[in-house]
Short mmCIF file of C-alpha atoms in Angstrom, two decimals:
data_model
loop_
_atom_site.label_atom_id
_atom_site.label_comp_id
_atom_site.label_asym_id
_atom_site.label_seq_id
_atom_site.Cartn_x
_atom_site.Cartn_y
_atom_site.Cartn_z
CA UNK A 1 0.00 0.00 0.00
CA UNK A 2 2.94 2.30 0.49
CA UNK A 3 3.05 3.09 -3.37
CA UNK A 4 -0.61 4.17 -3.54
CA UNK A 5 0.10 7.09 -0.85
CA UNK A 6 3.05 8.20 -2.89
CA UNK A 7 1.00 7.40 -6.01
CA UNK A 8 -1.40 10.24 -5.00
CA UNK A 9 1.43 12.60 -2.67
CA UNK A 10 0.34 14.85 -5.61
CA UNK A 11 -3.49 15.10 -5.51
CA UNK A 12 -4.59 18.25 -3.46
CA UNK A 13 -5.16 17.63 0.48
CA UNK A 14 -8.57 20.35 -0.20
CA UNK A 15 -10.08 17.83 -2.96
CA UNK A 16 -9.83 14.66 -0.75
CA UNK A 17 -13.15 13.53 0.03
CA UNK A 18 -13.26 11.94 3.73
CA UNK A 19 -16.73 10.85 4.15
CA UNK A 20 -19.92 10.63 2.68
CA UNK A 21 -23.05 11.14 4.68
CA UNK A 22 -24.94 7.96 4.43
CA UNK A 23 -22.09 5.66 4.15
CA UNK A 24 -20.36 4.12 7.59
CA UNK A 25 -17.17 2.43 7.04
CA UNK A 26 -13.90 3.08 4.90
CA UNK A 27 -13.36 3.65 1.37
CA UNK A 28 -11.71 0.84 -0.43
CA UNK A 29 -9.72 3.40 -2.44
CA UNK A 30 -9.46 7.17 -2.48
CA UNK A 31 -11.77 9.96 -3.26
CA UNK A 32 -11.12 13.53 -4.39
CA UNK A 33 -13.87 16.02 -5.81
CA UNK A 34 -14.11 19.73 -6.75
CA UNK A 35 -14.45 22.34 -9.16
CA UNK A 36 -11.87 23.72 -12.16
CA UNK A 37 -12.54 26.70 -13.24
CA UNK A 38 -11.84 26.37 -17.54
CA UNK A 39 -12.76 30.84 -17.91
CA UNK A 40 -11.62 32.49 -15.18
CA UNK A 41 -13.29 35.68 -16.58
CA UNK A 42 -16.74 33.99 -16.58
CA UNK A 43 -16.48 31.92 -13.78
CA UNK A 44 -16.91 28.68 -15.75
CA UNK A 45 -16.25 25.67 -12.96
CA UNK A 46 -17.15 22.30 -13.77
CA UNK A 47 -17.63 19.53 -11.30
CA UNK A 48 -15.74 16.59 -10.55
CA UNK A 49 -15.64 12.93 -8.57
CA UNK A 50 -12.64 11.14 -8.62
CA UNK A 51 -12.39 7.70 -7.37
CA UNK A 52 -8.82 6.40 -7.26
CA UNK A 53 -8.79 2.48 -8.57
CA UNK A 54 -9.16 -0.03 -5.63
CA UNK A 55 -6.77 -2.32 -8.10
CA UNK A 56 -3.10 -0.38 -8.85
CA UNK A 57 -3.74 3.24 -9.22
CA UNK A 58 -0.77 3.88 -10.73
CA UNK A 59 -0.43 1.71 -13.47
CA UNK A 60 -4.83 1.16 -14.34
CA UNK A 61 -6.40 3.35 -16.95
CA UNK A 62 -7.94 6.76 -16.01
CA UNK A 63 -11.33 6.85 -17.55
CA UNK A 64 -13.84 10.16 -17.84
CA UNK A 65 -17.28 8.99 -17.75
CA UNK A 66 -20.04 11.66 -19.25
CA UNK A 67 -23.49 11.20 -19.16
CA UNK A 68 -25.89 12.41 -21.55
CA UNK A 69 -28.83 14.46 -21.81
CA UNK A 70 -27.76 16.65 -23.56
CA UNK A 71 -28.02 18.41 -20.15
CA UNK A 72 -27.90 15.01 -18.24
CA UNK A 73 -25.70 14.63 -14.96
CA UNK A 74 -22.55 11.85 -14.58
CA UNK A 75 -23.75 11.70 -10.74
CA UNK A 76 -26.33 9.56 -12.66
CA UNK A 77 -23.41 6.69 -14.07
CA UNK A 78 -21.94 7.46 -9.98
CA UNK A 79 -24.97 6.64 -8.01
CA UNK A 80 -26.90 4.27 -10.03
CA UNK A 81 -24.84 2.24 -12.51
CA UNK A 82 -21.01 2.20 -11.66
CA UNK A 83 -19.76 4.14 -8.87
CA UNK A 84 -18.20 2.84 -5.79
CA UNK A 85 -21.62 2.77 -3.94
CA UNK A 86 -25.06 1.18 -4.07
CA UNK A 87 -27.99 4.16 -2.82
CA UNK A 88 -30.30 2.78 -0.63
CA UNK A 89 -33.67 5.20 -0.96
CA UNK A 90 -33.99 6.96 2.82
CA UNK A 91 -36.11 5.27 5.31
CA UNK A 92 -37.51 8.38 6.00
CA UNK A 93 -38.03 12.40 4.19
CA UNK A 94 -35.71 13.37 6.63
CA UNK A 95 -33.42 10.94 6.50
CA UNK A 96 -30.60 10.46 3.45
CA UNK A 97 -30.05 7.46 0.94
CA UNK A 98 -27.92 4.52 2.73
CA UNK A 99 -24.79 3.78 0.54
CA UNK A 100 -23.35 0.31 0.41
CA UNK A 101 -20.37 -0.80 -1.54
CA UNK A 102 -20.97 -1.71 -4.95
CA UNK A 103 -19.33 -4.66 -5.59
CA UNK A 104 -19.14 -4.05 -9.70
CA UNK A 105 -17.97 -0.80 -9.38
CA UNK A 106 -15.75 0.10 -12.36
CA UNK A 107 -13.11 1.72 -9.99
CA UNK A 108 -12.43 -1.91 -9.35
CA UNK A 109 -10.14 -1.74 -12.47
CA UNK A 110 -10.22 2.22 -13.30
CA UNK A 111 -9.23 5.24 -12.11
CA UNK A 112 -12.64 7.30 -12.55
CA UNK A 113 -13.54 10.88 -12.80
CA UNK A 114 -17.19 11.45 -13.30
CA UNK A 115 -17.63 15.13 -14.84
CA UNK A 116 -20.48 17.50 -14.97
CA UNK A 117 -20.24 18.97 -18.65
CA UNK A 118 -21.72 21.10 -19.59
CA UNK A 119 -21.54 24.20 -17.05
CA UNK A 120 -24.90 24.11 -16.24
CA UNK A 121 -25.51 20.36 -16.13
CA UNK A 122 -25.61 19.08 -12.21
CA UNK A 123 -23.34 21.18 -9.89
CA UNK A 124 -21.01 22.69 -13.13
CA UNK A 125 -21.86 26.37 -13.29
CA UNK A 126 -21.02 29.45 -14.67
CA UNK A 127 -21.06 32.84 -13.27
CA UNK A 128 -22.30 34.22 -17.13
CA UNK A 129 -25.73 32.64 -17.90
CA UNK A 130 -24.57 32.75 -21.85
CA UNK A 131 -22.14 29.83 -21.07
CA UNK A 132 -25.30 27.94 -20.68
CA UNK A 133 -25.76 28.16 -24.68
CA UNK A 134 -23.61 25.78 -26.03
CA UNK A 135 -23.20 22.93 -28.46
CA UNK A 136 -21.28 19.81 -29.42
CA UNK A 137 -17.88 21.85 -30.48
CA UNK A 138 -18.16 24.25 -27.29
CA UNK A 139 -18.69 21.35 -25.04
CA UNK A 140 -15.61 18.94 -26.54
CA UNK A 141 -13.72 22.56 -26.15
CA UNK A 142 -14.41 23.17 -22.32
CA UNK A 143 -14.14 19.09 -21.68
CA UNK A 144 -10.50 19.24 -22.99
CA UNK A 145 -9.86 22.09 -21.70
CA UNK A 146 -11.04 20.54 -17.87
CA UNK A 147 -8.90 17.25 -19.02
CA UNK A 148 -5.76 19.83 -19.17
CA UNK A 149 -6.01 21.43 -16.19
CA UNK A 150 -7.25 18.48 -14.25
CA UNK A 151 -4.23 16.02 -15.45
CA UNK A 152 -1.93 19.73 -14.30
CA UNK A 153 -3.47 19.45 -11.06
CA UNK A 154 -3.42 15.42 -10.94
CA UNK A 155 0.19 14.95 -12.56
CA UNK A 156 0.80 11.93 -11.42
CA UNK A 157 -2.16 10.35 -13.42
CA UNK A 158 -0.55 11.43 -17.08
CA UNK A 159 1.56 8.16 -17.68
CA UNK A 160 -1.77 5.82 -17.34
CA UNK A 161 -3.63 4.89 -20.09
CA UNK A 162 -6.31 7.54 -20.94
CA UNK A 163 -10.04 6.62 -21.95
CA UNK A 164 -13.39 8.76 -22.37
CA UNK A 165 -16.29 7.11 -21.90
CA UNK A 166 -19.95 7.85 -21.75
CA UNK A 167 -23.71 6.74 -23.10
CA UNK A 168 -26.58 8.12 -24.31
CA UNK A 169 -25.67 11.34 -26.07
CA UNK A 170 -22.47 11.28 -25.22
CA UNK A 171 -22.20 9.30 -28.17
CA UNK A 172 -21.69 12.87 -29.32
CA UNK A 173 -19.77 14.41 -26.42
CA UNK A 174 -17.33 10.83 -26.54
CA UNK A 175 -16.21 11.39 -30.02
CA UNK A 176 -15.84 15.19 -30.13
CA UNK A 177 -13.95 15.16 -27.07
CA UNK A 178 -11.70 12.54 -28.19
CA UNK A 179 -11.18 14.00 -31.60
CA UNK A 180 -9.68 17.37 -29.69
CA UNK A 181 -7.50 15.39 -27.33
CA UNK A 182 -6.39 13.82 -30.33
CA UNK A 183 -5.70 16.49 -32.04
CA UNK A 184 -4.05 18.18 -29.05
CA UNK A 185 -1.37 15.33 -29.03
CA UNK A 186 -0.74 15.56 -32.67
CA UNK A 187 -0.48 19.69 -32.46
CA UNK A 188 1.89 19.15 -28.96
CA UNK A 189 -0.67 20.53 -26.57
CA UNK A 190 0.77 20.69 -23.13
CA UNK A 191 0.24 18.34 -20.91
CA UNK A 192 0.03 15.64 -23.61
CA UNK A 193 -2.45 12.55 -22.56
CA UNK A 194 -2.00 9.04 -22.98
CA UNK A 195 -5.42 8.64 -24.63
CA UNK A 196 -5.68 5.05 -25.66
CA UNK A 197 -9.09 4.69 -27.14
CA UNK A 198 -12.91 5.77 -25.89
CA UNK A 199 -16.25 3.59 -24.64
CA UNK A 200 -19.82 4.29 -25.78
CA UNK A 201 -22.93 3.05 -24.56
CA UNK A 202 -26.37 3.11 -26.58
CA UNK A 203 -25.14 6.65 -27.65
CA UNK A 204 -26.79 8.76 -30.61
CA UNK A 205 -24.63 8.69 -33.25
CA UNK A 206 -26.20 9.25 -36.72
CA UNK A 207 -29.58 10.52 -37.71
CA UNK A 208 -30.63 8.57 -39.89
CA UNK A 209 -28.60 5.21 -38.98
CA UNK A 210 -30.82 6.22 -35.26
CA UNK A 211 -34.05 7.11 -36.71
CA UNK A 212 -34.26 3.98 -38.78
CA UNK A 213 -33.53 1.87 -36.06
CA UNK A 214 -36.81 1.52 -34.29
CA UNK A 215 -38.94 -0.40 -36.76
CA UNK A 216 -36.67 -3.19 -37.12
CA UNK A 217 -36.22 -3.47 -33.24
CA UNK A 218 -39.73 -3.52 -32.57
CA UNK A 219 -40.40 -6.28 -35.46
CA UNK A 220 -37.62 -8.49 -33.83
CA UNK A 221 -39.13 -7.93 -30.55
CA UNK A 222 -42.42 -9.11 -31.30
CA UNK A 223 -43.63 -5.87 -30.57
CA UNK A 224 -45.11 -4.97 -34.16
CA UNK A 225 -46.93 -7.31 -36.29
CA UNK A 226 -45.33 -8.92 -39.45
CA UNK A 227 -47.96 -7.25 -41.50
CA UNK A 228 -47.57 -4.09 -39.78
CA UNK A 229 -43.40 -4.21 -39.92
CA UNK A 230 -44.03 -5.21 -43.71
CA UNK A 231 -46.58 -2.95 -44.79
CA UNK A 232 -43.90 -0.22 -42.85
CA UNK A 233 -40.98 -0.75 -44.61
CA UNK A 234 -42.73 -0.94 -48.82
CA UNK A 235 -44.56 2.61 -47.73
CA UNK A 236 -41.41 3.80 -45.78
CA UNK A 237 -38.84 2.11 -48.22
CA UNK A 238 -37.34 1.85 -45.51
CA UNK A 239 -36.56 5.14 -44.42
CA UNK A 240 -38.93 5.49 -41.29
CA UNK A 241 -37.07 8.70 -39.43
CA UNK A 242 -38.26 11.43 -41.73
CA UNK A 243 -41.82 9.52 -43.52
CA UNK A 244 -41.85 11.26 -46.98
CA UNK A 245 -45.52 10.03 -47.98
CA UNK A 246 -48.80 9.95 -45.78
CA UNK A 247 -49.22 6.78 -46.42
CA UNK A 248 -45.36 6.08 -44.64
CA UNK A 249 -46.60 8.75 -41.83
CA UNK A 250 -49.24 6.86 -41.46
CA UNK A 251 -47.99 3.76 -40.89
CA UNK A 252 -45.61 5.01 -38.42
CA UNK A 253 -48.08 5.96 -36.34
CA UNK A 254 -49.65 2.49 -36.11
CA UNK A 255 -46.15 1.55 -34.84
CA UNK A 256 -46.06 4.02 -32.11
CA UNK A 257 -49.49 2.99 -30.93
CA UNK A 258 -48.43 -0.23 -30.37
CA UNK A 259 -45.26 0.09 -28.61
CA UNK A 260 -46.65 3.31 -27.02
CA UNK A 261 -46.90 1.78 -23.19
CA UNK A 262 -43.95 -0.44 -23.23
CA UNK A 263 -40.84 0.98 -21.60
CA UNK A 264 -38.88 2.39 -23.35
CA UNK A 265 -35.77 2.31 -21.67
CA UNK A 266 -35.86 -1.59 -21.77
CA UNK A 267 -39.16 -3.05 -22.83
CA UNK A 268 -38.97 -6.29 -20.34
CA UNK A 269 -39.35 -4.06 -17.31
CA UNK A 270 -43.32 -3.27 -16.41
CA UNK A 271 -44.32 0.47 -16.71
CA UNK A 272 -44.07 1.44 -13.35
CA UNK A 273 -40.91 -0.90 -11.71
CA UNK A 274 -42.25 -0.51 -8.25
CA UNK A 275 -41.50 -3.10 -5.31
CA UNK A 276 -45.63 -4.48 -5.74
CA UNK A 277 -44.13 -5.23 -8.93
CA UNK A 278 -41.18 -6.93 -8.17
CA UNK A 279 -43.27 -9.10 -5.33
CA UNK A 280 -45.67 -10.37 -8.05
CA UNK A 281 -43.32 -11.15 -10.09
CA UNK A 282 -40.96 -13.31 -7.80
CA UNK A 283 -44.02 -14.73 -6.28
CA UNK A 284 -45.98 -15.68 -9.47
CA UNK A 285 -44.84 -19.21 -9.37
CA UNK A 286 -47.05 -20.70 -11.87
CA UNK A 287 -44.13 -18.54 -14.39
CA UNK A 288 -42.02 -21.36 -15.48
CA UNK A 289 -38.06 -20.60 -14.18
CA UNK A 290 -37.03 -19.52 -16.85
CA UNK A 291 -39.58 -16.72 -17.47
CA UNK A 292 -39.50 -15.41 -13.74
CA UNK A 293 -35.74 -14.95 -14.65
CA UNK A 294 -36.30 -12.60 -18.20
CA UNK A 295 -34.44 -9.37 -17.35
CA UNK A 296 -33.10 -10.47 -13.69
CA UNK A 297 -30.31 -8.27 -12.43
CA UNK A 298 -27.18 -8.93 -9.92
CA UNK A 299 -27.67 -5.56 -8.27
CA UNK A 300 -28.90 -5.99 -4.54
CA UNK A 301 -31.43 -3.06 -5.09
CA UNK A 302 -33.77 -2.30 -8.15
CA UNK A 303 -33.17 -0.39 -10.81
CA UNK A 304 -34.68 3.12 -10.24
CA UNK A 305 -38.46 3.50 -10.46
CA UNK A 306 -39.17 4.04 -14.48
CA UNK A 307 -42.44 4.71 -16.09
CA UNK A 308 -44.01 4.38 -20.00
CA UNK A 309 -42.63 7.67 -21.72
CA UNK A 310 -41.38 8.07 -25.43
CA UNK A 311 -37.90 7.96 -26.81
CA UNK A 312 -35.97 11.11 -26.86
CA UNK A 313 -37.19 13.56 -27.98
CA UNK A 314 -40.95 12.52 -28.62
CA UNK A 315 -39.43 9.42 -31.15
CA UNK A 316 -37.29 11.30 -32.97
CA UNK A 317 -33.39 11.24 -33.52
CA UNK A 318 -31.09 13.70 -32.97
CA UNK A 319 -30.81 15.70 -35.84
CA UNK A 320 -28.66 19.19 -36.59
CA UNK A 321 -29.53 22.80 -34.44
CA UNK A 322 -31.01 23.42 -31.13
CA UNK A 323 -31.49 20.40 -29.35
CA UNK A 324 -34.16 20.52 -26.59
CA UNK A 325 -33.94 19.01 -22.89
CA UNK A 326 -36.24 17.09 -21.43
CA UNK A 327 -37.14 19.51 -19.03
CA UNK A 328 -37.72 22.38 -22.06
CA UNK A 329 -40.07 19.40 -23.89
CA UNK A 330 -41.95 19.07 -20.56
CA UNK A 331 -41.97 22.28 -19.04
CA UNK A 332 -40.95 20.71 -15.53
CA UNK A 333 -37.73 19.62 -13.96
CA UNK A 334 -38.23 15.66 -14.35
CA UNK A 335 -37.56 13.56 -17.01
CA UNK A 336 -40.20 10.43 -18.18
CA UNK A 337 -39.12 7.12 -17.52
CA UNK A 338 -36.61 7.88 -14.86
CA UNK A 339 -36.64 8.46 -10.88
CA UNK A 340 -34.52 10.38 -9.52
CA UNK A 341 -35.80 10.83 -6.20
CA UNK A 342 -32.48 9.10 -4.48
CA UNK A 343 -29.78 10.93 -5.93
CA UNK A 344 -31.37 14.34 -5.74
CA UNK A 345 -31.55 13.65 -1.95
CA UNK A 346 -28.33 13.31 -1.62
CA UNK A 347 -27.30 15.73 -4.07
CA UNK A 348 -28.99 18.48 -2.70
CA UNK A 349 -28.09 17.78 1.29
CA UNK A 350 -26.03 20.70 2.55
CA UNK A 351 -23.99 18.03 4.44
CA UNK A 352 -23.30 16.24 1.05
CA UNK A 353 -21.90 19.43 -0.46
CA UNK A 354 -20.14 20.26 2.25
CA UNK A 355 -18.12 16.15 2.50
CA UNK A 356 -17.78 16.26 -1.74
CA UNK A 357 -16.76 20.20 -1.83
CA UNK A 358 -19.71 21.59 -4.08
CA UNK A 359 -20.71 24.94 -3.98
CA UNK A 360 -24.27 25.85 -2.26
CA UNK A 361 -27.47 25.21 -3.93
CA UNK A 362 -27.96 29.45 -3.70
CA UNK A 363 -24.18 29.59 -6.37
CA UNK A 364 -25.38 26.31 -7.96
CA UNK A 365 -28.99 26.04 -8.18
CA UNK A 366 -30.40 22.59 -7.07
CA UNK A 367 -28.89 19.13 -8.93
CA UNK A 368 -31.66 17.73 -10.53
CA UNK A 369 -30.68 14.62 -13.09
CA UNK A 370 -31.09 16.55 -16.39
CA UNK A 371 -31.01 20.42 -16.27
CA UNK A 372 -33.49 22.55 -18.31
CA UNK A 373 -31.05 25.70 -18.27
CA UNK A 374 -29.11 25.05 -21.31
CA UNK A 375 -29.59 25.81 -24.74
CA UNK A 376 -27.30 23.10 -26.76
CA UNK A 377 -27.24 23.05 -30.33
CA UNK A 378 -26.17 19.58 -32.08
CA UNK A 379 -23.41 21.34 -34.44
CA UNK A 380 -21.27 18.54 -35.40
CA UNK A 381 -23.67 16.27 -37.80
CA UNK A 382 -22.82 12.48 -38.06
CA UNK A 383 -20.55 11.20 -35.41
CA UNK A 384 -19.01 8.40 -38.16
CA UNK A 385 -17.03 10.67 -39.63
CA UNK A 386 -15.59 10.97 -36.07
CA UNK A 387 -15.36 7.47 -35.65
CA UNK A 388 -13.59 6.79 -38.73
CA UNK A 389 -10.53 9.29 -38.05
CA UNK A 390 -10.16 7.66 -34.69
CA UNK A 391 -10.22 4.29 -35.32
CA UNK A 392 -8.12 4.95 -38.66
CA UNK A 393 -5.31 6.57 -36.34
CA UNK A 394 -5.13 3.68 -33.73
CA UNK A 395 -7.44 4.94 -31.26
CA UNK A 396 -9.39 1.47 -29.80
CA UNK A 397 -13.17 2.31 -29.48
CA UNK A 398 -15.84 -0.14 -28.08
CA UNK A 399 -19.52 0.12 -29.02
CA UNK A 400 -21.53 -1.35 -26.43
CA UNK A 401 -25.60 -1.99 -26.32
CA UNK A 402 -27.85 -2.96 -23.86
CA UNK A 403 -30.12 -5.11 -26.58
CA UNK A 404 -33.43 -4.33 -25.09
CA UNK A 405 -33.26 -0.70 -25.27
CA UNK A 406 -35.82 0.74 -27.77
CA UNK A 407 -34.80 4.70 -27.03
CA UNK A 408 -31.12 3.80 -28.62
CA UNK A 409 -31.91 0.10 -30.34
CA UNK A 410 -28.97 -2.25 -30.89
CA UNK A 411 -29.87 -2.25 -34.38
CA UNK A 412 -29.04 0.91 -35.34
CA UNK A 413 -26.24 0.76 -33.22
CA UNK A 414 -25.25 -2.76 -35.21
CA UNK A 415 -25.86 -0.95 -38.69
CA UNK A 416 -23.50 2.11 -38.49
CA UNK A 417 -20.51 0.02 -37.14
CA UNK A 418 -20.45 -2.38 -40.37
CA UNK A 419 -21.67 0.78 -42.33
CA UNK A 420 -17.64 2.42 -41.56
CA UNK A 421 -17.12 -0.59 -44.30
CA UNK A 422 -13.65 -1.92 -41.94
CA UNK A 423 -12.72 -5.95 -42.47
CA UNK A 424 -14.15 -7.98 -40.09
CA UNK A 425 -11.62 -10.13 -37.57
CA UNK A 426 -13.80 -11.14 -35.14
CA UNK A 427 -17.26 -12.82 -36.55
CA UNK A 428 -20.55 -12.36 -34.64
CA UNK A 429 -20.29 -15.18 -31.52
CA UNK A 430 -21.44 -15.27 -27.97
CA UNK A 431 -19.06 -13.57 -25.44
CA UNK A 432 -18.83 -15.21 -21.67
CA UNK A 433 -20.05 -13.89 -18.23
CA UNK A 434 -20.04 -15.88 -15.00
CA UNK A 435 -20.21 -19.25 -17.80
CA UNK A 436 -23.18 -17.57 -19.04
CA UNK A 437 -23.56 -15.91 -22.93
CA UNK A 438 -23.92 -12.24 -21.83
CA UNK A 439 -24.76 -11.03 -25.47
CA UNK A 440 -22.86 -10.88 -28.70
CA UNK A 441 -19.56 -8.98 -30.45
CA UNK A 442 -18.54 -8.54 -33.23
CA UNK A 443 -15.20 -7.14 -33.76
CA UNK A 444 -13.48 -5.45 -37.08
CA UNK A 445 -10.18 -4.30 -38.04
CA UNK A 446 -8.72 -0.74 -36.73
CA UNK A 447 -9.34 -2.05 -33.23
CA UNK A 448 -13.24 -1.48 -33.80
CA UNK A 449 -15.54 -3.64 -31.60
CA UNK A 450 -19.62 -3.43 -31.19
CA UNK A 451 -21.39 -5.80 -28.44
CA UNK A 452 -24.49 -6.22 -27.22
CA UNK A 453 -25.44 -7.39 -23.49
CA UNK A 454 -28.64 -9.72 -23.58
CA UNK A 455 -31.24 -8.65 -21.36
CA UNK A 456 -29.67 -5.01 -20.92
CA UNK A 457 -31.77 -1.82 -20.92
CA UNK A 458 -30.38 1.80 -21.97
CA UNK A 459 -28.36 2.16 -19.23
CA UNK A 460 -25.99 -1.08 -19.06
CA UNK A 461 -24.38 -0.77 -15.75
CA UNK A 462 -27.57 -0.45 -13.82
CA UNK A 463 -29.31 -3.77 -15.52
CA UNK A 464 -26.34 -5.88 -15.66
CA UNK A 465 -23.15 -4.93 -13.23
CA UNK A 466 -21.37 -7.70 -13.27
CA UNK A 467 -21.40 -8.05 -17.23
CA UNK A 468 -20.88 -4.50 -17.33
CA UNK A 469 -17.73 -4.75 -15.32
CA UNK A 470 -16.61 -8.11 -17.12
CA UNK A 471 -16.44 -6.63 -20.50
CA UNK A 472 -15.27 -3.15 -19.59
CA UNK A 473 -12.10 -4.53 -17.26
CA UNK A 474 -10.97 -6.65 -20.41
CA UNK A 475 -11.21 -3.91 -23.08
CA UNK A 476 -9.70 -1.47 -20.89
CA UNK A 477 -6.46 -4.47 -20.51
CA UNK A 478 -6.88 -5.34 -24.41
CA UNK A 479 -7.77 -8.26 -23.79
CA UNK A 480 -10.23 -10.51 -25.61
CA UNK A 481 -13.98 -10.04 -24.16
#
């Protein structure tokens, strides 16, 4: 253990985290958060959790992990998919979430820094309210420009392999933000990283690759009718994201009304995953084994409370300009499908501040999972052309999908990858968990691989940790999933 405390002599004593509220015991590695300011003049600070690996520190990969949104907090990946703890909802209003060690946490393998970017999103901030209009260049700008300063503050961390990672739309921020630490490497920006390759999960990618994705999900699913998928696709010609005919729109609306109260962030959990749902369920044993099993997780608490809502935004993919927020679709603070009711306890306890060194709520506003305060524009089109200069200059990338998401579907996920037109080296097979197939990869040449994990909703981690950790430990080492 002596190396780890010289390993992190460097870190600053103000940034180490000592205790959480909520948690009672020791932390199996170390903990630093804070804020670094990127504009001095503006006051731009984004927010930052660092979790030292509980493996070798000084040799494992440093990972970022950004959530997505856009406007989405990474305190979502830290309390309910990866971080070091499991949140354990309060007993009581006045009481705060329990945390218990996770025991797939990805700092198992990784060091971790979970960022809030952009300012605006979760406890980031800016002291000029036009930071909060932004877009996919302007984000990938501040994040490297956080990376610089953070790796200058955390020097010791530079010689470890570097990866970004993220899901959802950070399929956008992942890329971008890779592409300008790339290209500060190749132009000699100071410090230079040791970026090795990046990690998506079910992240928006393409618009049209996206929005054609659905129809052929839901027809494999069994959730649309082989008439229905048929008479889709000759009206559609098989272009269902923008219908060009009223016969196509019409069709596509048929579609929607039959998947229209099935979840959408993983269409084998109920509408409403409550704990009277999990108790009829378990107890229902006239289910054969089998079926009682169909989307079972490892984690020792649910997944977070989710309810019937539409795909983001309304069933349409991300296409180029302003891109609204949940909360600007809605007009409220909450986003469908999701609960957040646990981590914006937490989040929002002065105590908690006080033990992770965040700013007030009165500098900060409150943390609520996705922010309605920005305005983000998508202004970088088609993240392929992204994918294809960093996979053709050596950077490893892993595509990963939970295969029963419908608001990112495998599918389209499956189609861009071949789409980049690279040899394949790895043909389509089962890959291993626990002795168990826990989905499918496919791997192609420039160090390309896409994967699905069976029984996996949109947000991996939280359906399937110990999978999640399985694959992600190997690619991190190179090794063969």
């Amino acid at each position: 253990m002596s190396g780890y405390f010289v390993l992190t002599q460097c870190a600053p004593k103000r940034a180490r985290v000592h205790h959480l509220p909520g948690f009672n015991g020791s932390f199996p590695s170390e903990h630093y958060s804070g804020y670094v300011t990127i504009d001095l003049h503006h006051g731009k600070r984004l927010f930052y959790y660092f979790v030292t690996s509980e493996g070798n520190p000084s040799k494992d990969p440093v990972v970022l992990w950004l959530n997505g949104g856009p406007g989405c907090s990474s305190f979502d990946g830290f309390v309910y998919e990866h971080g070091p703890f499991n949140f354990e909802a309060a007993k009581t209003q006045k009481s705060l979430p329990r945390l218990h060690l996770n025991p797939y946490s990805w700092s198992k393998v990784s060091n971790i820094i979970y960022l809030d970017s952009p300012a605006g999103v979760g406890l980031s901030y800016s002291g000029n309210s036009s930071d909060y209009r932004t877009g996919d260049f302007q984000t990938a700008h501040d994040s490297h420009t956080f990376l610089l300063k953070w790796f200058h503050i955390y020097p010791e961390f530079l010689p470890n392999p570097f990866f970004v990672a993220g899901e959802s739309f950070a399929g956008i921020y992942v890329p971008t933000l890779a592409s300008e630490v790339a290209n500060g490497i190749d132009t000699g920006v100071k410090p230079v990283l040791n970026l090795k390759g990046y990690i998506i999960g079910n992240g928006v990618t393409d618009e049209k690759f996206d929005g054609n994705a659905l129809v052929p999900f839901a027809h494999g699913m069994g959730l649309i009718s082989n008439d229905l998928f048929e008479g889709t696709k000759r009206e559609c010609k098989g272009k269902y994201y923008e219908p060009r005919s009223s016969t196509c729109e019409s069709k596509m609306v048929e579609v929607h009304e039959d998947i229209k109260d099935v979840n959408i962030y993983d269409i084998l959990e109920p509408c409403y995953h409550g704990p009277s749902t999990w108790k009829v369920t378990a107890n229902n044993e006239r289910l054969p084994p089998s079926f009682r099993r169909l989307g079972e997780t490892e984690r020792p608490l649910p997944v977070r409370n989710r309810m019937f809502g539409r795909a983001w935004p309304l069933g349409a993919p991300v296409r180029d300009g302003p891109v609204p927020t949940w909360p600007q679709l809605l007009s409220s603070n909450s986003v469908p499908c999701t609960s957040d009711e646990v981590a914006s306890a937490w989040l929002n306890d002065k105590e908690v501040r006080k033990a992770i060194h965040a700013e007030v709520q009165s500098v900060t506003g409150d943390w609520n999972l996705c922010t309605g305060r920005l305005f983000y524009n998508h202004d970088a089109g088609s993240m392929i052309k992204y994918h294809k200069n960093l996979t053709a200059r050596g950077y490893r990338a892993l595509i990963f999908s939970g295969d029963h998401d419908m608001c990112i579907p495998f599918t389209g996920s499956q189609a861009w990858t071949r789409s980049m037109g690279y040899k394949i080296v790895d043909e389509w097979r089962p890959w291993m968990s626990n002795e168990q197939v826990a989905g499918y990869i496919q791997g192609y040449d420039h160090n390309l691989t896409f994967l699905t994990i069976k029984g996996a909703g949109h947000t991996v981690p939280e359906y399937k940790p110990r999978e999640a950790l399985h694959f992600y430990s190997r690619f991190l080492r190179g090794k063969r999933i």
